[in-house]
Coordinates of C-alpha atoms and ligand atoms in Angstrom, one line a residue:
M1 CA -18.4 -2.3 -9.6
T2 CA -16.1 -3.9 -8.3
Q3 CA -15.4 -3.4 -4.5
A4 CA -12.5 -1.7 -2.7
P5 CA -9.8 -4.4 -0.9
R6 CA -10.3 -5.0 2.6
Y7 CA -7.2 -6.3 4.9
F8 CA -7.7 -8.2 8.1
A9 CA -4.8 -8.8 10.5
L10 CA -4.6 -11.9 11.8
I11 CA -2.0 -12.2 14.6
P12 CA -0.1 -16.0 15.5
A13 CA 0.5 -15.5 19.3
A14 CA 0.7 -19.5 19.9
G15 CA 4.2 -19.8 20.7
V16 CA 6.3 -20.5 24.1
G17 CA 8.9 -18.7 23.2
A18 CA 11.6 -21.8 24.0
R19 CA 14.1 -19.7 22.9
M20 CA 13.3 -16.5 25.4
E21 CA 13.5 -18.8 28.5
A22 CA 11.1 -17.2 30.5
T23 CA 8.4 -18.1 32.9
S24 CA 5.7 -17.4 30.5
P25 CA 5.2 -16.9 27.1
K26 CA 7.6 -14.2 25.2
Q27 CA 4.8 -12.6 23.8
Y28 CA 3.0 -11.4 27.5
L29 CA 6.7 -10.0 28.2
K30 CA 6.7 -6.9 29.7
I31 CA 8.5 -4.1 26.7
G32 CA 8.4 -0.1 28.5
G33 CA 5.5 -1.6 30.6
K34 CA 3.5 -2.6 27.8
P35 CA 2.8 -6.4 26.9
M36 CA 5.1 -7.1 24.0
L37 CA 2.0 -8.1 22.1
R38 CA -0.4 -5.1 23.3
H39 CA 2.4 -3.6 20.9
T40 CA 1.9 -5.7 17.8
L41 CA -2.1 -5.7 18.8
D42 CA -1.3 -1.6 19.2
A43 CA 0.1 -1.4 15.6
F44 CA -3.1 -2.5 14.2
L45 CA -5.9 -0.2 15.8
S46 CA -4.1 2.6 15.1
S47 CA -3.8 1.9 11.6
E48 CA -7.0 2.4 9.2
L49 CA -6.0 0.8 6.8
I50 CA -7.3 -2.7 9.0
A51 CA -10.6 -4.1 9.7
H52 CA -10.3 -5.9 12.2
T53 CA -7.8 -8.0 13.5
F54 CA -7.7 -12.0 14.7
V55 CA -5.4 -12.9 17.6
V56 CA -4.0 -16.8 17.3
V57 CA -4.1 -18.1 21.4
S58 CA -3.5 -21.7 22.2
P59 CA -7.1 -23.1 24.2
D60 CA -5.9 -22.5 27.7
D61 CA -4.3 -19.6 27.1
P62 CA -4.5 -17.2 30.4
Y63 CA -3.0 -14.1 29.7
I64 CA -5.1 -13.0 26.5
D65 CA -7.9 -11.7 28.3
A66 CA -6.0 -9.7 30.2
V67 CA -3.9 -7.5 27.2
A68 CA -6.8 -8.0 23.9
P69 CA -8.8 -4.8 23.6
H70 CA -11.9 -5.2 23.7
H71 CA -12.8 -3.2 20.6
G72 CA -11.3 -4.2 17.4
V73 CA -9.7 -7.1 18.1
T74 CA -11.1 -10.6 18.2
V75 CA -9.1 -13.4 20.3
L76 CA -9.3 -16.6 18.4
R77 CA -8.1 -20.0 21.1
C78 CA -7.3 -22.1 17.4
G79 CA -3.2 -22.4 18.0
G80 CA -1.6 -25.5 16.7
A81 CA 1.6 -27.2 17.1
S82 CA 3.7 -24.3 14.5
R83 CA 2.7 -20.9 13.6
M84 CA 1.9 -22.5 10.5
E85 CA -0.9 -24.6 12.0
S86 CA -2.1 -22.4 14.0
V87 CA -2.5 -18.8 11.1
R88 CA -3.8 -23.1 9.1
N89 CA -6.7 -22.5 12.4
G90 CA -7.1 -19.2 12.7
L91 CA -8.1 -19.0 8.4
A92 CA -10.2 -22.4 9.0
V93 CA -11.8 -20.2 12.0
L94 CA -13.1 -17.4 9.8
A95 CA -13.9 -19.0 6.4
S96 CA -18.0 -17.4 7.1
T97 CA -16.1 -14.3 8.4
L98 CA -13.7 -13.3 5.4
S99 CA -14.7 -13.6 2.1
R100 CA -12.5 -14.9 -1.1
A101 CA -11.0 -11.8 -2.2
D102 CA -9.8 -10.5 1.4
W103 CA -7.1 -9.7 2.4
V104 CA -5.0 -11.3 5.1
L105 CA -1.8 -9.5 6.9
V106 CA -1.1 -12.6 9.0
H107 CA 2.2 -11.7 11.6
D108 CA 4.4 -12.4 14.6
A109 CA 3.1 -11.3 18.1
A110 CA 7.2 -11.6 18.5
R111 CA 7.2 -8.1 16.2
P112 CA 6.3 -5.2 18.2
G113 CA 8.1 -2.6 16.3
L114 CA 5.6 -2.2 13.5
T115 CA 3.9 1.1 12.6
A116 CA 1.6 2.0 10.6
E117 CA 3.1 3.8 7.9
L118 CA 4.7 0.3 8.2
I119 CA 1.3 -1.6 7.4
E120 CA 0.6 1.2 4.5
K121 CA 4.1 0.2 3.1
L122 CA 3.6 -3.2 2.8
I123 CA 0.1 -2.8 1.2
T124 CA 1.0 -0.7 -1.1
G125 CA 4.0 -1.9 -2.4
T126 CA 1.7 -5.3 -2.8
G127 CA -0.9 -3.6 -4.4
D128 CA -2.7 -6.7 -6.2
H129 CA 0.3 -9.1 -6.8
P130 CA -1.4 -12.3 -7.2
A131 CA 1.2 -14.2 -4.7
G132 CA 0.4 -11.6 -2.4
G133 CA 3.6 -9.9 -0.3
L134 CA 5.6 -9.4 2.6
L135 CA 8.0 -7.1 4.0
A136 CA 12.0 -8.3 4.2
L137 CA 15.1 -6.8 4.5
P138 CA 18.5 -7.1 1.7
V139 CA 21.3 -9.5 3.6
V140 CA 23.9 -6.4 5.2
D141 CA 26.6 -8.9 6.4
T142 CA 29.0 -11.6 4.4
V143 CA 26.7 -14.6 4.5
K144 CA 28.9 -18.1 5.5
R145 CA 28.0 -22.3 5.5
C146 CA 28.8 -23.2 8.5
I147 CA 29.8 -27.0 8.9
D148 CA 31.3 -28.1 12.1
G149 CA 32.2 -25.0 13.1
E150 CA 34.1 -23.9 10.4
A151 CA 33.6 -21.4 7.3
A152 CA 32.9 -23.7 5.1
G153 CA 32.1 -21.3 2.2
T154 CA 30.9 -17.9 0.9
V155 CA 27.1 -17.5 0.2
P156 CA 26.9 -14.8 -2.3
R157 CA 24.4 -12.1 -0.6
N158 CA 23.2 -10.4 -3.4
G159 CA 19.3 -11.5 -3.9
L160 CA 19.5 -12.9 -0.5
W161 CA 16.8 -11.2 1.4
L162 CA 15.3 -12.0 4.9
A163 CA 11.9 -11.7 5.6
Q164 CA 9.6 -10.0 8.4
T165 CA 5.9 -10.1 9.3
P166 CA 3.7 -8.4 7.8
Q167 CA 2.7 -11.1 4.9
M168 CA -0.5 -10.3 3.1
F169 CA -1.6 -13.0 0.6
R170 CA -6.1 -13.3 -0.5
Y171 CA -7.6 -15.5 1.7
E172 CA -8.0 -17.8 -0.7
L173 CA -5.1 -18.6 -1.6
L174 CA -3.3 -18.0 1.8
R175 CA -5.9 -21.4 3.1
E176 CA -4.8 -23.0 -0.5
A177 CA -1.4 -22.6 0.7
L178 CA -1.7 -23.9 3.2
A179 CA -3.8 -26.6 2.7
A180 CA -1.1 -28.1 0.7
A181 CA 1.4 -27.7 3.4
T182 CA 2.6 -30.8 5.5
D183 CA 5.8 -30.2 6.9
P184 CA 6.4 -27.1 9.5
D185 CA 9.8 -27.7 9.2
S186 CA 9.9 -26.1 5.8
I187 CA 7.0 -23.3 5.8
T188 CA 8.2 -21.2 8.6
D189 CA 6.7 -18.5 7.1
D190 CA 3.2 -18.5 5.5
A191 CA 5.0 -17.3 1.7
S192 CA 6.8 -19.8 1.9
A193 CA 3.9 -21.8 1.6
V194 CA 2.5 -19.6 -1.1
E195 CA 6.2 -20.6 -2.7
A196 CA 5.5 -23.7 -3.1
L197 CA 2.0 -23.3 -5.6
G198 CA 5.2 -22.2 -7.5
L199 CA 4.0 -18.1 -6.7
S200 CA 6.5 -15.4 -6.7
P201 CA 5.2 -13.1 -3.9
K202 CA 6.4 -9.7 -3.7
L203 CA 9.2 -8.3 -1.2
V204 CA 8.7 -4.9 0.1
E205 CA 11.4 -3.6 2.3
G206 CA 10.7 -3.2 5.9
H207 CA 12.8 -1.8 8.3
P208 CA 14.5 -3.3 11.5
R209 CA 12.8 -1.6 13.5
N210 CA 10.1 -4.6 13.0
L211 CA 12.8 -7.3 14.3
K212 CA 11.3 -10.3 15.5
V213 CA 11.6 -10.8 19.4
T214 CA 13.3 -14.2 19.5
L215 CA 16.3 -14.6 22.5
P216 CA 16.9 -12.7 25.3
D217 CA 18.7 -9.5 24.5
D218 CA 16.1 -8.9 21.7
I219 CA 14.2 -7.6 24.7
R220 CA 16.3 -4.3 25.0
I221 CA 16.5 -4.4 20.8
A222 CA 12.7 -3.7 20.4
E223 CA 13.1 -1.4 23.9
M224 CA 15.1 0.8 22.2
Y225 CA 13.1 0.8 18.9
L226 CA 9.3 1.4 20.4
A227 CA 11.1 4.3 23.0
V228 CA 12.1 6.2 20.1
S229 CA 9.1 8.2 18.1
Q230 CA 7.9 5.9 15.2
P231 CA 7.5 8.9 11.7
E232 CA 10.9 8.8 11.1
L233 CA 11.4 5.5 11.6
V234 CA 9.6 4.3 8.0
Ligands
CTP1 N1 2.9 -23.1 17.8 C1 2.9 -21.7 17.5 C2 4.5 -21.5 17.4 C3 4.5 -20.1 16.9 N2 3.5 -19.0 17.1 C4 3.8 -17.6 17.0 O1 4.1 -17.6 15.7 C5 5.1 -16.6 16.1 C6 6.6 -16.5 15.2 O2 7.2 -17.0 15.8 P1 8.7 -17.8 17.2 O3 9.1 -17.2 17.4 O4 9.3 -18.6 16.5 O5 7.6 -17.4 18.3 P2 7.7 -19.8 19.5 O6 7.3 -20.6 18.7 O7 6.9 -18.9 21.2 O8 9.1 -18.7 19.9 P3 10.4 -20.1 19.8 O9 10.5 -20.8 18.6 O10 11.8 -19.5 20.3 O11 9.6 -21.2 21.3 C7 5.0 -16.1 17.5 O12 4.1 -14.5 17.8 C8 4.9 -17.0 18.1 O13 3.4 -16.1 18.9 C9 2.1 -19.9 17.2 O14 1.2 -18.8 17.0 N3 1.9 -20.7 17.7
LIG2 C1 7.8 -15.6 10.4 C2 8.9 -15.4 10.6 O1 9.2 -14.4 11.1 C3 10.0 -14.6 9.5 O2 11.1 -14.2 9.6 C4 9.7 -16.3 11.1 O3 10.4 -17.1 9.8 C5 9.5 -17.3 12.3 O4 9.8 -17.7 13.4 P1 10.7 -18.8 13.4 O5 11.5 -19.0 14.1 O6 10.4 -19.3 12.2 O7 9.2 -20.0 13.9

């Protein structure tokens, strides 16, 4: 008898948020009165498809205990020097908890606009694709190559997509891909590690509300999306 697939969330939240230039890591900044990371965790807690959520923080993180709920979320204090290492360390800790065929949805703490509907869309859209899948958005602007501050050419945008998260893979595949990855500067998301194995993850169209909060002005955009009721936005 085949077992029903199990889906787990893994949230890397060990970054310092240097580009945000705030006094605390950006995942703890408040959006609409609630820490960004709590919005992110709540999206997974509100999805009936997710069996459990794990969050990876730095070993000396002083904020997480006040933010993570006691039920449905497990805190892993094993963050590394890059996003890639934080995800890899989190997967290693889960070796005795997850099985090889379990699916892991890796999602940035810094994308608080995720919804249960987008999680379901990703899981349905990826299906049983052997290389997994990710949310992403087709590029809508004209793309320029910049050399010394000048437009040195226009890159055809046809076929270009911007990667979002979650990105979902079978546990065994993601561990193998990240074990083989060496350069955090080129492996900026989980899909790129899988692509480096010669595989092609499925692209599932995401939504602008699932933006990554990176620069100071992004907080206001996230606030706007999180103030709007969710169902009509997916
Ligand atoms: N060593 C790291 C670096 C990043 N992340 C996480 O990866 C996600 C995406 O990274 P990014 O937006 O680049 O976050 P920061 O690294 O915190 O930001 P910056 O690059 O501006 O410092 C975030 O949820 C961040 O907390 C992580 O878990 N461990
Ligand atoms: C994983 C990611 O969110 C995909 O867009 C993104 O690459 C992470 O942010 P970073 O600035 O590249 O670390």
